[in-house]
């Protein structure tokens, strides 16, 4: 059998995952959300320049800025939701790994208990005496 079909072990850095989830939550609540609120306050009136200018380039610049602001207005909350979803997904992964570890431990404890029961059923009441002289003689 070739090695390419052999199952590979998966190693997960649970502490690193938790640090990522915490960092995402912290940056979202302390930086992204307040930044979006401030940006929306500053830009609530939209692009005010070149409103009455017959200049084509002025209109094009104003239109480009309005388009960018509109895109930002809709993308900002989506970024907050995506960050929350990422953080929740990581928390769920951590919970599932913890549950899997507990389940694996419980299964191992069950196996150990069943083996101990089986060993008790077949164990002799007392061990035979050891042959100290190695010739069948008893001491």
JSON list of C-alpha atoms in Angstrom, two decimals:
[
{"chain": "A", "resi": 1, "resn": "UNK", "atom": "CA", "xyz": [0.00, 0.00, 0.00]},
{"chain": "A", "resi": 2, "resn": "UNK", "atom": "CA", "xyz": [1.45, 3.38, -0.95]},
{"chain": "A", "resi": 3, "resn": "UNK", "atom": "CA", "xyz": [1.87, 6.25, 1.48]},
{"chain": "A", "resi": 4, "resn": "UNK", "atom": "CA", "xyz": [-0.30, 8.55, -0.62]},
{"chain": "A", "resi": 5, "resn": "UNK", "atom": "CA", "xyz": [-3.45, 6.74, 0.57]},
{"chain": "A", "resi": 6, "resn": "UNK", "atom": "CA", "xyz": [-2.41, 6.59, 4.21]},
{"chain": "A", "resi": 7, "resn": "UNK", "atom": "CA", "xyz": [-4.50, 8.82, 6.46]},
{"chain": "A", "resi": 8, "resn": "UNK", "atom": "CA", "xyz": [-2.72, 11.96, 7.52]},
{"chain": "A", "resi": 9, "resn": "UNK", "atom": "CA", "xyz": [-2.87, 13.34, 11.01]},
{"chain": "A", "resi": 10, "resn": "UNK", "atom": "CA", "xyz": [-4.47, 16.72, 11.42]},
{"chain": "A", "resi": 11, "resn": "UNK", "atom": "CA", "xyz": [-2.98, 19.02, 13.99]},
{"chain": "A", "resi": 12, "resn": "UNK", "atom": "CA", "xyz": [-5.05, 21.98, 15.10]},
{"chain": "A", "resi": 13, "resn": "UNK", "atom": "CA", "xyz": [-3.61, 24.81, 17.16]},
{"chain": "A", "resi": 14, "resn": "UNK", "atom": "CA", "xyz": [-6.64, 25.41, 19.38]},
{"chain": "A", "resi": 15, "resn": "UNK", "atom": "CA", "xyz": [-4.93, 28.18, 21.33]},
{"chain": "A", "resi": 16, "resn": "UNK", "atom": "CA", "xyz": [-4.02, 29.94, 18.09]},
{"chain": "A", "resi": 17, "resn": "UNK", "atom": "CA", "xyz": [-7.59, 29.63, 16.85]},
{"chain": "A", "resi": 18, "resn": "UNK", "atom": "CA", "xyz": [-8.92, 31.13, 20.07]},
{"chain": "A", "resi": 19, "resn": "UNK", "atom": "CA", "xyz": [-6.43, 34.01, 19.76]},
{"chain": "A", "resi": 20, "resn": "UNK", "atom": "CA", "xyz": [-7.66, 34.66, 16.22]},
{"chain": "A", "resi": 21, "resn": "UNK", "atom": "CA", "xyz": [-11.30, 34.65, 17.31]},
{"chain": "A", "resi": 22, "resn": "UNK", "atom": "CA", "xyz": [-10.51, 37.03, 20.17]},
{"chain": "A", "resi": 23, "resn": "UNK", "atom": "CA", "xyz": [-8.54, 39.35, 17.87]},
{"chain": "A", "resi": 24, "resn": "UNK", "atom": "CA", "xyz": [-11.36, 39.42, 15.30]},
{"chain": "A", "resi": 25, "resn": "UNK", "atom": "CA", "xyz": [-13.94, 40.20, 18.02]},
{"chain": "A", "resi": 26, "resn": "UNK", "atom": "CA", "xyz": [-11.72, 42.90, 19.55]},
{"chain": "A", "resi": 27, "resn": "UNK", "atom": "CA", "xyz": [-10.89, 44.60, 16.25]},
{"chain": "A", "resi": 28, "resn": "UNK", "atom": "CA", "xyz": [-14.51, 44.50, 15.17]},
{"chain": "A", "resi": 29, "resn": "UNK", "atom": "CA", "xyz": [-15.88, 46.03, 18.36]},
{"chain": "A", "resi": 30, "resn": "UNK", "atom": "CA", "xyz": [-13.07, 48.51, 19.06]},
{"chain": "A", "resi": 31, "resn": "UNK", "atom": "CA", "xyz": [-12.07, 49.56, 15.56]},
{"chain": "A", "resi": 32, "resn": "UNK", "atom": "CA", "xyz": [-14.37, 48.51, 12.73]},
{"chain": "A", "resi": 33, "resn": "UNK", "atom": "CA", "xyz": [-17.79, 49.31, 14.22]},
{"chain": "A", "resi": 34, "resn": "UNK", "atom": "CA", "xyz": [-16.79, 52.70, 15.71]},
{"chain": "A", "resi": 35, "resn": "UNK", "atom": "CA", "xyz": [-14.94, 53.55, 12.50]},
{"chain": "A", "resi": 36, "resn": "UNK", "atom": "CA", "xyz": [-18.02, 52.82, 10.42]},
{"chain": "A", "resi": 37, "resn": "UNK", "atom": "CA", "xyz": [-20.19, 54.98, 12.68]},
{"chain": "A", "resi": 38, "resn": "UNK", "atom": "CA", "xyz": [-17.72, 57.87, 12.47]},
{"chain": "A", "resi": 39, "resn": "UNK", "atom": "CA", "xyz": [-17.34, 57.51, 8.71]},
{"chain": "A", "resi": 40, "resn": "UNK", "atom": "CA", "xyz": [-21.11, 57.47, 8.21]},
{"chain": "A", "resi": 41, "resn": "UNK", "atom": "CA", "xyz": [-21.43, 60.62, 10.35]},
{"chain": "A", "resi": 42, "resn": "UNK", "atom": "CA", "xyz": [-18.73, 62.43, 8.39]},
{"chain": "A", "resi": 43, "resn": "UNK", "atom": "CA", "xyz": [-20.10, 61.37, 5.03]},
{"chain": "A", "resi": 44, "resn": "UNK", "atom": "CA", "xyz": [-23.83, 61.58, 5.70]},
{"chain": "A", "resi": 45, "resn": "UNK", "atom": "CA", "xyz": [-24.25, 64.48, 3.29]},
{"chain": "A", "resi": 46, "resn": "UNK", "atom": "CA", "xyz": [-22.51, 62.68, 0.47]},
{"chain": "A", "resi": 47, "resn": "UNK", "atom": "CA", "xyz": [-20.40, 64.50, -2.08]},
{"chain": "A", "resi": 48, "resn": "UNK", "atom": "CA", "xyz": [-21.25, 68.21, -1.99]},
{"chain": "A", "resi": 49, "resn": "UNK", "atom": "CA", "xyz": [-18.73, 69.47, -4.50]},
{"chain": "A", "resi": 50, "resn": "UNK", "atom": "CA", "xyz": [-19.56, 70.23, -8.13]},
{"chain": "A", "resi": 51, "resn": "UNK", "atom": "CA", "xyz": [-23.30, 70.13, -7.48]},
{"chain": "A", "resi": 52, "resn": "UNK", "atom": "CA", "xyz": [-24.04, 73.01, -9.83]},
{"chain": "A", "resi": 53, "resn": "UNK", "atom": "CA", "xyz": [-20.94, 72.86, -11.96]},
{"chain": "A", "resi": 54, "resn": "UNK", "atom": "CA", "xyz": [-21.37, 72.23, -15.66]},
{"chain": "A", "resi": 55, "resn": "UNK", "atom": "CA", "xyz": [-17.88, 70.68, -15.67]},
{"chain": "A", "resi": 56, "resn": "UNK", "atom": "CA", "xyz": [-17.84, 67.13, -16.97]},
{"chain": "A", "resi": 57, "resn": "UNK", "atom": "CA", "xyz": [-14.75, 66.13, -14.97]},
{"chain": "A", "resi": 58, "resn": "UNK", "atom": "CA", "xyz": [-16.25, 67.67, -11.81]},
{"chain": "A", "resi": 59, "resn": "UNK", "atom": "CA", "xyz": [-19.46, 65.70, -12.31]},
{"chain": "A", "resi": 60, "resn": "UNK", "atom": "CA", "xyz": [-17.49, 62.51, -13.03]},
{"chain": "A", "resi": 61, "resn": "UNK", "atom": "CA", "xyz": [-15.42, 62.96, -9.85]},
{"chain": "A", "resi": 62, "resn": "UNK", "atom": "CA", "xyz": [-18.54, 63.63, -7.78]},
{"chain": "A", "resi": 63, "resn": "UNK", "atom": "CA", "xyz": [-20.30, 60.62, -9.29]},
{"chain": "A", "resi": 64, "resn": "UNK", "atom": "CA", "xyz": [-17.26, 58.39, -8.59]},
{"chain": "A", "resi": 65, "resn": "UNK", "atom": "CA", "xyz": [-17.16, 59.55, -4.96]},
{"chain": "A", "resi": 66, "resn": "UNK", "atom": "CA", "xyz": [-20.90, 59.00, -4.48]},
{"chain": "A", "resi": 67, "resn": "UNK", "atom": "CA", "xyz": [-20.53, 55.50, -5.94]},
{"chain": "A", "resi": 68, "resn": "UNK", "atom": "CA", "xyz": [-17.64, 54.75, -3.58]},
{"chain": "A", "resi": 69, "resn": "UNK", "atom": "CA", "xyz": [-19.55, 56.12, -0.57]},
{"chain": "A", "resi": 70, "resn": "UNK", "atom": "CA", "xyz": [-22.63, 54.09, -1.47]},
{"chain": "A", "resi": 71, "resn": "UNK", "atom": "CA", "xyz": [-20.53, 50.95, -1.84]},
{"chain": "A", "resi": 72, "resn": "UNK", "atom": "CA", "xyz": [-18.88, 51.66, 1.52]},
{"chain": "A", "resi": 73, "resn": "UNK", "atom": "CA", "xyz": [-22.28, 52.28, 3.12]},
{"chain": "A", "resi": 74, "resn": "UNK", "atom": "CA", "xyz": [-23.46, 48.79, 2.15]},
{"chain": "A", "resi": 75, "resn": "UNK", "atom": "CA", "xyz": [-20.14, 46.95, 2.53]},
{"chain": "A", "resi": 76, "resn": "UNK", "atom": "CA", "xyz": [-19.34, 48.21, 6.04]},
{"chain": "A", "resi": 77, "resn": "UNK", "atom": "CA", "xyz": [-22.14, 46.33, 7.82]},
{"chain": "A", "resi": 78, "resn": "UNK", "atom": "CA", "xyz": [-21.37, 43.26, 5.70]},
{"chain": "A", "resi": 79, "resn": "UNK", "atom": "CA", "xyz": [-17.79, 43.34, 6.98]},
{"chain": "A", "resi": 80, "resn": "UNK", "atom": "CA", "xyz": [-19.10, 43.48, 10.56]},
{"chain": "A", "resi": 81, "resn": "UNK", "atom": "CA", "xyz": [-21.41, 40.52, 9.88]},
{"chain": "A", "resi": 82, "resn": "UNK", "atom": "CA", "xyz": [-18.59, 38.57, 8.20]},
{"chain": "A", "resi": 83, "resn": "UNK", "atom": "CA", "xyz": [-16.30, 39.20, 11.18]},
{"chain": "A", "resi": 84, "resn": "UNK", "atom": "CA", "xyz": [-19.02, 38.03, 13.58]},
{"chain": "A", "resi": 85, "resn": "UNK", "atom": "CA", "xyz": [-19.63, 34.93, 11.45]},
{"chain": "A", "resi": 86, "resn": "UNK", "atom": "CA", "xyz": [-15.90, 34.13, 11.36]},
{"chain": "A", "resi": 87, "resn": "UNK", "atom": "CA", "xyz": [-15.61, 34.53, 15.11]},
{"chain": "A", "resi": 88, "resn": "UNK", "atom": "CA", "xyz": [-18.69, 32.35, 15.68]},
{"chain": "A", "resi": 89, "resn": "UNK", "atom": "CA", "xyz": [-17.37, 29.69, 13.30]},
{"chain": "A", "resi": 90, "resn": "UNK", "atom": "CA", "xyz": [-14.06, 29.57, 15.16]},
{"chain": "A", "resi": 91, "resn": "UNK", "atom": "CA", "xyz": [-15.87, 29.31, 18.51]},
{"chain": "A", "resi": 92, "resn": "UNK", "atom": "CA", "xyz": [-17.96, 26.44, 17.10]},
{"chain": "A", "resi": 93, "resn": "UNK", "atom": "CA", "xyz": [-14.81, 24.70, 15.86]},
{"chain": "A", "resi": 94, "resn": "UNK", "atom": "CA", "xyz": [-13.26, 25.04, 19.31]},
{"chain": "A", "resi": 95, "resn": "UNK", "atom": "CA", "xyz": [-16.41, 23.69, 20.96]},
{"chain": "A", "resi": 96, "resn": "UNK", "atom": "CA", "xyz": [-16.59, 20.75, 18.55]},
{"chain": "A", "resi": 97, "resn": "UNK", "atom": "CA", "xyz": [-12.93, 19.90, 19.12]},
{"chain": "A", "resi": 98, "resn": "UNK", "atom": "CA", "xyz": [-13.43, 20.09, 22.88]},
{"chain": "A", "resi": 99, "resn": "UNK", "atom": "CA", "xyz": [-16.52, 17.86, 22.59]},
{"chain": "A", "resi": 100, "resn": "UNK", "atom": "CA", "xyz": [-14.62, 15.44, 20.34]},
{"chain": "A", "resi": 101, "resn": "UNK", "atom": "CA", "xyz": [-11.75, 15.30, 22.84]},
{"chain": "A", "resi": 102, "resn": "UNK", "atom": "CA", "xyz": [-14.18, 14.63, 25.69]},
{"chain": "A", "resi": 103, "resn": "UNK", "atom": "CA", "xyz": [-15.98, 12.02, 23.63]},
{"chain": "A", "resi": 104, "resn": "UNK", "atom": "CA", "xyz": [-12.70, 10.33, 22.69]},
{"chain": "A", "resi": 105, "resn": "UNK", "atom": "CA", "xyz": [-11.61, 10.38, 26.33]},
{"chain": "A", "resi": 106, "resn": "UNK", "atom": "CA", "xyz": [-14.98, 8.95, 27.42]},
{"chain": "A", "resi": 107, "resn": "UNK", "atom": "CA", "xyz": [-14.72, 6.21, 24.79]},
{"chain": "A", "resi": 108, "resn": "UNK", "atom": "CA", "xyz": [-11.20, 5.37, 25.93]},
{"chain": "A", "resi": 109, "resn": "UNK", "atom": "CA", "xyz": [-12.37, 5.25, 29.55]},
{"chain": "A", "resi": 110, "resn": "UNK", "atom": "CA", "xyz": [-15.23, 2.94, 28.50]},
{"chain": "A", "resi": 111, "resn": "UNK", "atom": "CA", "xyz": [-12.81, 0.70, 26.60]},
{"chain": "A", "resi": 112, "resn": "UNK", "atom": "CA", "xyz": [-10.46, 0.63, 29.61]},
{"chain": "A", "resi": 113, "resn": "UNK", "atom": "CA", "xyz": [-13.35, -0.28, 31.92]},
{"chain": "A", "resi": 114, "resn": "UNK", "atom": "CA", "xyz": [-14.55, -3.06, 29.61]},
{"chain": "A", "resi": 115, "resn": "UNK", "atom": "CA", "xyz": [-11.03, -4.45, 29.34]},
{"chain": "A", "resi": 116, "resn": "UNK", "atom": "CA", "xyz": [-10.69, -4.37, 33.12]},
{"chain": "A", "resi": 117, "resn": "UNK", "atom": "CA", "xyz": [-13.99, -6.24, 33.48]},
{"chain": "A", "resi": 118, "resn": "UNK", "atom": "CA", "xyz": [-12.91, -8.84, 30.93]},
{"chain": "A", "resi": 119, "resn": "UNK", "atom": "CA", "xyz": [-9.54, -9.22, 32.63]},
{"chain": "A", "resi": 120, "resn": "UNK", "atom": "CA", "xyz": [-11.26, -9.72, 35.98]},
{"chain": "A", "resi": 121, "resn": "UNK", "atom": "CA", "xyz": [-13.43, -12.50, 34.52]},
{"chain": "A", "resi": 122, "resn": "UNK", "atom": "CA", "xyz": [-10.48, -14.49, 33.25]},
{"chain": "A", "resi": 123, "resn": "UNK", "atom": "CA", "xyz": [-8.00, -13.68, 36.02]},
{"chain": "A", "resi": 124, "resn": "UNK", "atom": "CA", "xyz": [-7.06, -16.64, 38.20]},
{"chain": "A", "resi": 125, "resn": "UNK", "atom": "CA", "xyz": [-7.89, -16.44, 41.88]},
{"chain": "A", "resi": 126, "resn": "UNK", "atom": "CA", "xyz": [-4.22, -16.65, 42.68]},
{"chain": "A", "resi": 127, "resn": "UNK", "atom": "CA", "xyz": [-1.09, -16.66, 40.66]},
{"chain": "A", "resi": 128, "resn": "UNK", "atom": "CA", "xyz": [0.78, -19.97, 40.33]},
{"chain": "A", "resi": 129, "resn": "UNK", "atom": "CA", "xyz": [3.96, -20.24, 42.33]},
{"chain": "A", "resi": 130, "resn": "UNK", "atom": "CA", "xyz": [7.07, -19.27, 40.49]},
{"chain": "A", "resi": 131, "resn": "UNK", "atom": "CA", "xyz": [9.61, -21.94, 39.74]},
{"chain": "A", "resi": 132, "resn": "UNK", "atom": "CA", "xyz": [12.63, -20.56, 41.53]},
{"chain": "A", "resi": 133, "resn": "UNK", "atom": "CA", "xyz": [14.95, -23.38, 40.49]},
{"chain": "A", "resi": 134, "resn": "UNK", "atom": "CA", "xyz": [13.87, -23.53, 36.85]},
{"chain": "A", "resi": 135, "resn": "UNK", "atom": "CA", "xyz": [13.86, -27.35, 36.92]},
{"chain": "A", "resi": 136, "resn": "UNK", "atom": "CA", "xyz": [10.41, -28.12, 38.10]},
{"chain": "A", "resi": 137, "resn": "UNK", "atom": "CA", "xyz": [11.51, -28.29, 41.72]},
{"chain": "A", "resi": 138, "resn": "UNK", "atom": "CA", "xyz": [9.68, -26.34, 44.36]},
{"chain": "A", "resi": 139, "resn": "UNK", "atom": "CA", "xyz": [11.35, -24.49, 47.13]}
]
